């Protein structure tokens, strides 16, 4: 079956098409992400209304690209009824203006299912993707399956691993979430712990902003950290020894701010200082993430440890977690996505959509939910 997936939960417009065989093998026909980083960089973070606007502009061109690459874009002259489409896209006028000519110009593609992220994420952004999926479902008469964004960060690991040994403990670390999740089977989850304030990615981003680095801060800090080593400056590892699997990263960000403010301007601007700060910030975050993930994995007899989310692109996190698991849980597997599948993309939505293909529904029932929970 062929699945078209749409992901707009934050600031990336992602569309992918996959072909899944009956045996659960995936062929990626296309996977395009239009990043808004250059736009949000100027403001040092994501503004939901601006991100919504960009999704509206990007969705149709990215879809055309994805369908063309998949060999599914065929011209045709269609007459379509615009009234119902206009009512679905009542709050997405820019998208409406782009969607109508597209729907008139191209034939219904050979797609069996539309998967769309319906939460969690930024509410206005989620609605753009959901409403676009509704329109495609209505006009093309293709069912929709809603996808939980956190779950898709986990399930993308099935792309290259057909048989993941369960139970698995997942660490999902992104710009908006930090959760340790026990997966007993696909669709059955228990959140063992989560952040009480900032997410790990948010801590990377906010600390980077304090240091005057560009958004998103995670990749910047990680790049600069490579040029130094942790321990030259000491930051706290919040909640590292607490029994709970919860996290708290806002105290770490405050410690970074106070330390930075105490330095004179010359030091604040020095390359060496920024590199030393980056190395320590990264290590403080990694230490807490690894300690809690390994403890949760041992206590729950995890056969697999799964990493997911934007922060799982971090090379040191992957390397150090792998070493720790080899030492402490040699029987367990560690899985993480390819670097460009760590940050938001449509492919992960497509894989999760396939896993939940039995939950397909009509477009009328679909809603976005910014606070959707995995369990
Ligand atoms: O999953 P994602 O693309 O979006 C959300 O669902 O939030 O995650 C984005 C987050 C950002 O905070 C970004 O700084 C972080 O992932 N990130 C990284 C790296 N690459 C992206 N953090 C640390 N190291 C990286 N290499
Ligand atoms: Zn994400």
Coordinates of C-alpha atoms and ligand atoms in Angstrom, one line a residue:
X1 CA 0.0 0.0 0.0
X2 CA 1.1 3.6 -0.7
X3 CA 0.9 6.2 2.1
X4 CA 1.1 9.9 1.7
X5 CA 2.2 11.6 5.0
X6 CA 2.0 15.2 6.1
X7 CA 3.8 16.6 9.1
X8 CA 3.5 20.3 10.2
X9 CA 3.7 20.0 14.1
X10 CA 6.4 22.7 14.5
X11 CA 8.5 24.6 12.0
X12 CA 9.2 21.9 9.3
X13 CA 6.8 21.2 6.5
X14 CA 7.3 17.5 5.8
X15 CA 5.7 15.4 3.1
X16 CA 6.6 11.8 2.3
X17 CA 5.3 8.9 0.3
X18 CA 6.1 5.4 1.2
X19 CA 5.2 2.0 -0.2
X20 CA 4.7 -0.7 2.4
X21 CA 4.7 -4.3 1.5
X22 CA 2.5 -6.9 3.3
X23 CA 5.6 -8.2 5.1
X24 CA 6.2 -4.8 6.6
X25 CA 9.1 -3.7 4.3
X26 CA 9.1 0.0 3.4
X27 CA 10.2 1.6 0.2
X28 CA 10.7 5.4 0.5
X29 CA 9.3 6.9 -2.7
X30 CA 9.9 10.5 -1.5
X31 CA 10.6 12.5 1.6
X32 CA 10.8 16.3 1.4
X33 CA 11.2 18.8 4.3
X34 CA 10.9 22.5 3.8
X35 CA 12.7 24.0 6.7
X36 CA 11.7 27.4 8.1
X37 CA 15.0 27.8 10.1
X38 CA 16.1 30.8 8.1
X39 CA 12.9 32.6 8.9
X40 CA 12.8 31.8 12.6
X41 CA 16.6 32.4 13.0
X42 CA 16.0 36.2 13.0
X43 CA 13.8 35.9 16.0
X44 CA 15.8 33.2 17.9
X45 CA 12.9 30.8 18.1
X46 CA 9.7 29.6 16.5
X47 CA 6.7 32.0 16.3
X48 CA 3.5 29.8 15.8
X49 CA 1.6 32.3 13.7
X50 CA 4.6 32.8 11.4
X51 CA 5.2 29.1 11.2
X52 CA 1.5 28.6 10.3
X53 CA 1.8 31.1 7.5
X54 CA 4.9 29.3 6.1
X55 CA 3.2 25.9 6.2
X56 CA 0.4 27.4 4.2
X57 CA 2.8 28.6 1.6
X58 CA 4.9 25.4 1.5
X59 CA 2.4 22.6 1.7
X60 CA 1.3 22.5 -2.0
X61 CA 4.8 23.0 -3.5
X62 CA 6.2 20.3 -1.2
X63 CA 3.4 18.0 -2.1
X64 CA 3.9 18.5 -5.8
X65 CA 7.6 17.8 -5.3
X66 CA 6.9 14.6 -3.3
X67 CA 4.3 13.3 -5.7
X68 CA 6.5 14.0 -8.7
X69 CA 9.5 12.2 -7.2
X70 CA 7.2 9.3 -6.4
X71 CA 6.0 9.1 -10.0
X72 CA 2.5 9.9 -8.9
X73 CA 1.9 13.4 -10.4
X74 CA -0.2 13.3 -13.5
X75 CA -1.9 16.3 -15.1
X76 CA -5.6 16.2 -15.7
X77 CA -8.4 18.8 -15.9
X78 CA -10.7 18.3 -12.9
X79 CA -13.8 20.2 -12.0
X80 CA -14.0 20.4 -8.2
X81 CA -16.6 21.8 -5.8
X82 CA -14.9 24.5 -3.9
X83 CA -17.5 25.3 -1.3
X84 CA -16.7 22.5 1.2
X85 CA -12.9 23.0 0.6
X86 CA -13.4 26.7 1.4
X87 CA -15.2 25.9 4.6
X88 CA -12.4 23.4 5.7
X89 CA -9.7 26.0 4.9
X90 CA -11.7 28.9 6.4
X91 CA -8.7 29.8 8.6
X92 CA -6.1 28.9 6.0
X93 CA -6.8 31.3 3.2
X94 CA -3.3 31.3 1.8
X95 CA -3.4 27.5 1.6
X96 CA -6.8 27.6 0.0
X97 CA -5.5 29.8 -2.8
X98 CA -2.7 27.3 -3.5
X99 CA -4.8 24.2 -3.1
X100 CA -7.6 24.9 -5.6
X101 CA -5.4 25.3 -8.7
X102 CA -3.4 22.2 -7.6
X103 CA -6.5 20.1 -7.3
X104 CA -7.9 21.3 -10.6
X105 CA -4.6 20.6 -12.4
X106 CA -3.6 17.1 -11.2
X107 CA -5.3 13.7 -11.2
X108 CA -6.0 11.8 -8.0
X109 CA -2.7 10.0 -7.2
X110 CA -2.4 6.2 -6.6
X111 CA -2.4 6.6 -2.8
X112 CA -4.2 4.3 -0.4
X113 CA -4.0 6.2 2.8
X114 CA -3.2 9.7 4.1
X115 CA -1.3 9.9 7.4
X116 CA -1.2 13.3 9.2
X117 CA 0.3 14.4 12.5
X118 CA -2.5 15.6 14.7
X119 CA -0.6 16.3 17.9
X120 CA 1.2 17.1 20.0
X121 CA 2.8 20.3 18.7
X122 CA 2.0 24.0 18.0
X123 CA -1.8 24.2 17.6
X124 CA -2.0 26.6 14.6
X125 CA 0.7 24.6 12.8
X126 CA -1.0 21.2 13.5
X127 CA -4.3 22.5 12.1
X128 CA -2.8 23.6 8.8
X129 CA -1.6 20.0 8.2
X130 CA -4.7 18.4 9.5
X131 CA -7.0 20.7 7.4
X132 CA -4.9 20.1 4.3
X133 CA -5.1 16.3 4.8
X134 CA -8.9 16.7 5.2
X135 CA -9.2 18.5 1.9
X136 CA -7.1 15.9 0.1
X137 CA -9.1 13.1 1.7
X138 CA -12.4 14.8 0.6
X139 CA -11.4 15.5 -3.0
X140 CA -9.5 12.2 -3.6
X141 CA -11.7 10.0 -1.4
X142 CA -8.8 8.5 0.5
X143 CA -9.1 7.6 4.2
X144 CA -6.9 9.3 6.8
X145 CA -5.1 8.0 9.8
X146 CA -4.1 10.5 12.5
X147 CA -0.5 10.2 13.9
X148 CA 0.9 11.1 17.3
X149 CA 4.1 13.0 16.7
X150 CA 5.9 11.5 19.7
X151 CA 5.0 8.0 18.6
X152 CA 6.2 8.7 15.1
X153 CA 9.7 9.8 16.5
X154 CA 9.8 6.2 18.0
X155 CA 8.3 4.2 15.2
X156 CA 10.5 5.7 12.5
X157 CA 13.0 3.2 13.9
X158 CA 10.9 0.5 12.2
X159 CA 12.0 1.8 8.8
X160 CA 15.2 -0.3 8.9
X161 CA 14.3 -2.7 11.7
X162 CA 11.3 -4.9 11.0
X163 CA 11.5 -6.9 14.2
X164 CA 12.2 -4.7 17.2
X165 CA 12.5 -6.8 20.4
X166 CA 10.0 -5.7 23.0
X167 CA 9.5 -4.4 25.6
X168 CA 11.4 -1.3 24.5
X169 CA 12.3 1.8 26.5
X170 CA 12.3 5.0 24.3
X171 CA 13.9 8.3 25.0
X172 CA 12.1 10.9 22.9
X173 CA 14.1 14.2 23.1
X174 CA 13.0 17.1 20.9
X175 CA 12.4 20.8 21.1
X176 CA 9.1 20.4 22.7
X177 CA 9.3 17.1 24.6
X178 CA 11.5 15.0 26.7
X179 CA 9.9 11.7 27.7
X180 CA 11.0 8.2 28.7
X181 CA 8.4 5.8 27.3
X182 CA 7.9 2.1 27.9
X183 CA 6.6 0.4 24.7
X184 CA 5.0 -3.0 25.4
X185 CA 3.8 -3.3 21.9
X186 CA 3.1 -0.8 19.1
X187 CA 0.3 1.4 20.3
X188 CA 0.7 0.4 24.0
X189 CA 2.7 2.9 25.9
X190 CA 3.4 4.1 29.4
X191 CA 5.2 7.4 30.1
X192 CA 7.7 6.6 32.8
X193 CA 9.0 10.1 33.1
X194 CA 9.1 13.5 31.4
X195 CA 10.3 17.0 31.8
X196 CA 8.7 19.1 34.4
X197 CA 9.7 22.3 32.6
X198 CA 11.9 22.8 29.6
X199 CA 12.6 20.0 27.0
X200 CA 16.2 18.9 26.4
X201 CA 16.1 20.5 22.9
X202 CA 14.7 23.7 24.4
X203 CA 17.6 23.8 26.9
X204 CA 20.1 23.4 24.0
X205 CA 18.3 26.2 22.1
X206 CA 17.9 28.6 25.1
X207 CA 21.5 28.1 26.3
X208 CA 22.7 28.7 22.7
X209 CA 20.7 31.9 22.6
X210 CA 22.3 33.1 25.9
X211 CA 25.7 32.5 24.2
X212 CA 24.7 34.5 21.2
X213 CA 24.5 31.4 18.9
X214 CA 22.1 30.9 16.0
X215 CA 18.7 29.1 16.2
X216 CA 18.3 26.1 16.5
X217 CA 21.0 25.9 19.2
X218 CA 21.3 22.1 19.4
X219 CA 23.4 21.6 16.3
X220 CA 25.4 24.7 17.0
X221 CA 26.3 23.7 20.6
X222 CA 27.1 20.2 19.4
X223 CA 29.4 21.5 16.7
X224 CA 31.3 23.8 19.1
X225 CA 31.4 21.2 21.9
X226 CA 33.6 19.1 19.6
X227 CA 36.3 21.6 19.9
X228 CA 36.6 21.5 23.7
X229 CA 35.8 19.1 26.5
X230 CA 33.4 19.2 29.4
X231 CA 34.5 20.0 33.0
X232 CA 36.3 23.3 32.4
X233 CA 33.2 25.0 33.7
X234 CA 30.9 23.0 35.9
X235 CA 27.1 23.0 35.6
X236 CA 24.5 21.1 37.6
X237 CA 22.9 17.8 36.4
X238 CA 19.4 18.5 37.5
X239 CA 17.5 15.6 39.2
X240 CA 20.2 13.1 38.2
X241 CA 20.1 11.2 41.4
X242 CA 16.3 11.4 42.1
X243 CA 14.4 8.2 41.9
X244 CA 11.8 9.6 39.5
X245 CA 12.3 9.4 35.8
X246 CA 11.3 13.0 35.4
X247 CA 13.6 15.7 34.1
X248 CA 14.0 19.4 34.8
X249 CA 16.2 21.5 32.5
X250 CA 15.2 25.0 33.3
X251 CA 17.6 25.2 36.3
X252 CA 20.5 24.3 34.0
X253 CA 19.5 27.0 31.6
X254 CA 19.5 29.5 34.5
X255 CA 22.9 28.3 35.7
X256 CA 24.2 29.0 32.1
X257 CA 22.7 32.5 32.2
X258 CA 24.1 33.4 35.6
X259 CA 27.6 32.1 34.7
X260 CA 27.5 33.9 31.4
X261 CA 26.4 37.2 33.0
X262 CA 29.3 37.1 35.4
X263 CA 31.9 37.1 32.6
X264 CA 33.3 40.3 31.2
X265 CA 32.4 41.0 27.6
X266 CA 35.8 40.0 26.2
X267 CA 35.5 36.5 27.6
X268 CA 31.8 36.3 26.6
X269 CA 32.9 36.7 23.0
X270 CA 35.9 34.5 23.1
X271 CA 35.9 31.4 21.0
X272 CA 37.5 29.2 23.6
X273 CA 34.9 30.2 26.3
X274 CA 32.0 29.5 24.0
X275 CA 33.4 26.1 23.1
X276 CA 34.0 25.3 26.8
X277 CA 30.5 26.3 27.7
X278 CA 29.1 24.3 24.8
X279 CA 30.9 21.2 25.8
X280 CA 29.7 21.4 29.4
X281 CA 26.1 22.3 28.6
X282 CA 25.9 19.3 26.2
X283 CA 27.5 16.9 28.7
X284 CA 25.2 18.1 31.5
X285 CA 22.2 17.3 29.4
X286 CA 23.6 14.0 28.1
X287 CA 24.5 12.8 31.6
X288 CA 21.0 13.2 32.9
X289 CA 19.4 11.7 29.8
X290 CA 21.6 8.7 29.8
X291 CA 21.5 8.0 33.5
X292 CA 17.7 8.0 33.6
X293 CA 17.2 6.1 30.3
X294 CA 19.6 3.3 31.3
X295 CA 18.0 3.0 34.8
X296 CA 14.5 2.9 33.3
X297 CA 15.6 0.3 30.7
X298 CA 17.1 -2.0 33.4
X299 CA 14.2 -1.7 35.7
X300 CA 11.7 -2.5 32.9
X301 CA 13.9 -5.3 31.4
X302 CA 14.0 -3.6 28.1
X303 CA 15.2 -5.7 25.2
X304 CA 15.6 -2.6 23.1
X305 CA 16.4 1.0 23.8
X306 CA 15.1 3.4 21.2
X307 CA 16.2 7.0 20.7
X308 CA 14.1 9.5 18.8
X309 CA 13.4 13.2 18.3
X310 CA 15.5 16.1 17.1
X311 CA 18.1 15.8 19.9
X312 CA 18.8 12.2 18.9
X313 CA 20.7 13.8 16.0
X314 CA 23.3 14.6 18.6
X315 CA 26.4 12.5 18.0
X316 CA 27.8 12.5 21.5
X317 CA 24.4 11.4 22.9
X318 CA 24.3 8.4 20.6
X319 CA 28.0 7.5 21.2
X320 CA 27.9 7.7 24.9
X321 CA 24.5 5.9 25.2
X322 CA 25.8 3.1 23.1
X323 CA 28.9 2.7 25.3
X324 CA 26.8 2.7 28.4
X325 CA 24.4 0.1 27.1
X326 CA 27.2 -2.1 25.9
X327 CA 28.6 -2.0 29.4
X328 CA 25.5 -2.3 31.5
X329 CA 23.0 -4.1 29.2
X330 CA 25.0 -6.0 26.7
X331 CA 22.0 -8.1 25.6
X332 CA 19.9 -5.1 24.7
X333 CA 19.8 -3.4 21.3
X334 CA 20.1 0.4 20.9
X335 CA 18.3 1.9 17.9
X336 CA 18.3 5.4 16.7
X337 CA 17.2 7.0 13.4
X338 CA 19.5 8.3 10.6
X339 CA 20.4 11.9 11.4
X340 CA 18.0 13.4 8.9
X341 CA 15.2 11.3 10.3
X342 CA 15.8 12.5 13.8
X343 CA 14.4 15.9 13.3
X344 CA 10.8 16.4 12.1
X345 CA 10.0 14.8 8.7
X346 CA 7.1 13.3 6.9
X347 CA 8.7 9.8 6.6
X348 CA 8.3 9.2 10.3
X349 CA 4.6 10.1 10.0
X350 CA 4.2 7.7 7.1
X351 CA 5.8 4.8 9.0
X352 CA 3.6 5.5 12.1
X353 CA 0.6 5.8 9.8
X354 CA 1.3 2.4 8.3
X355 CA 1.5 0.9 11.8
X356 CA -1.9 2.3 12.6
X357 CA -3.5 1.7 9.2
X358 CA -6.4 -0.1 10.9
X359 CA -7.3 3.1 12.7
X360 CA -8.1 4.9 9.4
X361 CA -11.1 7.2 9.6
X362 CA -13.1 9.7 7.5
X363 CA -11.9 13.3 7.3
X364 CA -14.8 14.7 9.2
X365 CA -13.8 13.2 12.5
X366 CA -10.3 14.5 12.4
X367 CA -9.1 17.1 15.0
X368 CA -5.7 18.6 15.9
X369 CA -4.7 18.3 19.6
X370 CA -1.7 20.4 20.7
X371 CA -1.5 18.4 24.0
X372 CA -2.1 14.9 22.6
X373 CA -0.5 12.3 24.9
X374 CA 1.0 9.0 23.8
X375 CA -0.5 7.0 26.7
Ligands
LIG1 O1 12.0 16.8 16.8 P1 12.4 18.1 16.4 O2 12.9 18.3 15.0 O3 11.2 19.1 16.6 C1 10.3 19.0 17.7 O4 9.4 18.1 17.6 O5 10.5 19.8 18.6 O6 13.5 18.6 17.4 C2 14.1 19.9 17.3 C3 15.1 20.1 18.4 C4 15.7 21.5 18.5 O7 15.6 21.9 19.9 C5 17.1 21.3 18.1 O8 18.0 22.2 18.7 C6 17.4 19.9 18.5 O9 16.2 19.2 18.2 N1 18.6 19.3 17.8 C7 19.7 19.0 18.4 C8 20.6 18.5 17.3 N2 19.9 18.6 16.2 C9 18.7 19.1 16.4 N3 20.1 19.0 19.7 C10 21.3 18.6 20.0 N4 22.2 18.2 19.1 C11 21.9 18.1 17.7 N5 22.8 17.7 16.8
LIG2 ZN1 9.6 16.4 16.7

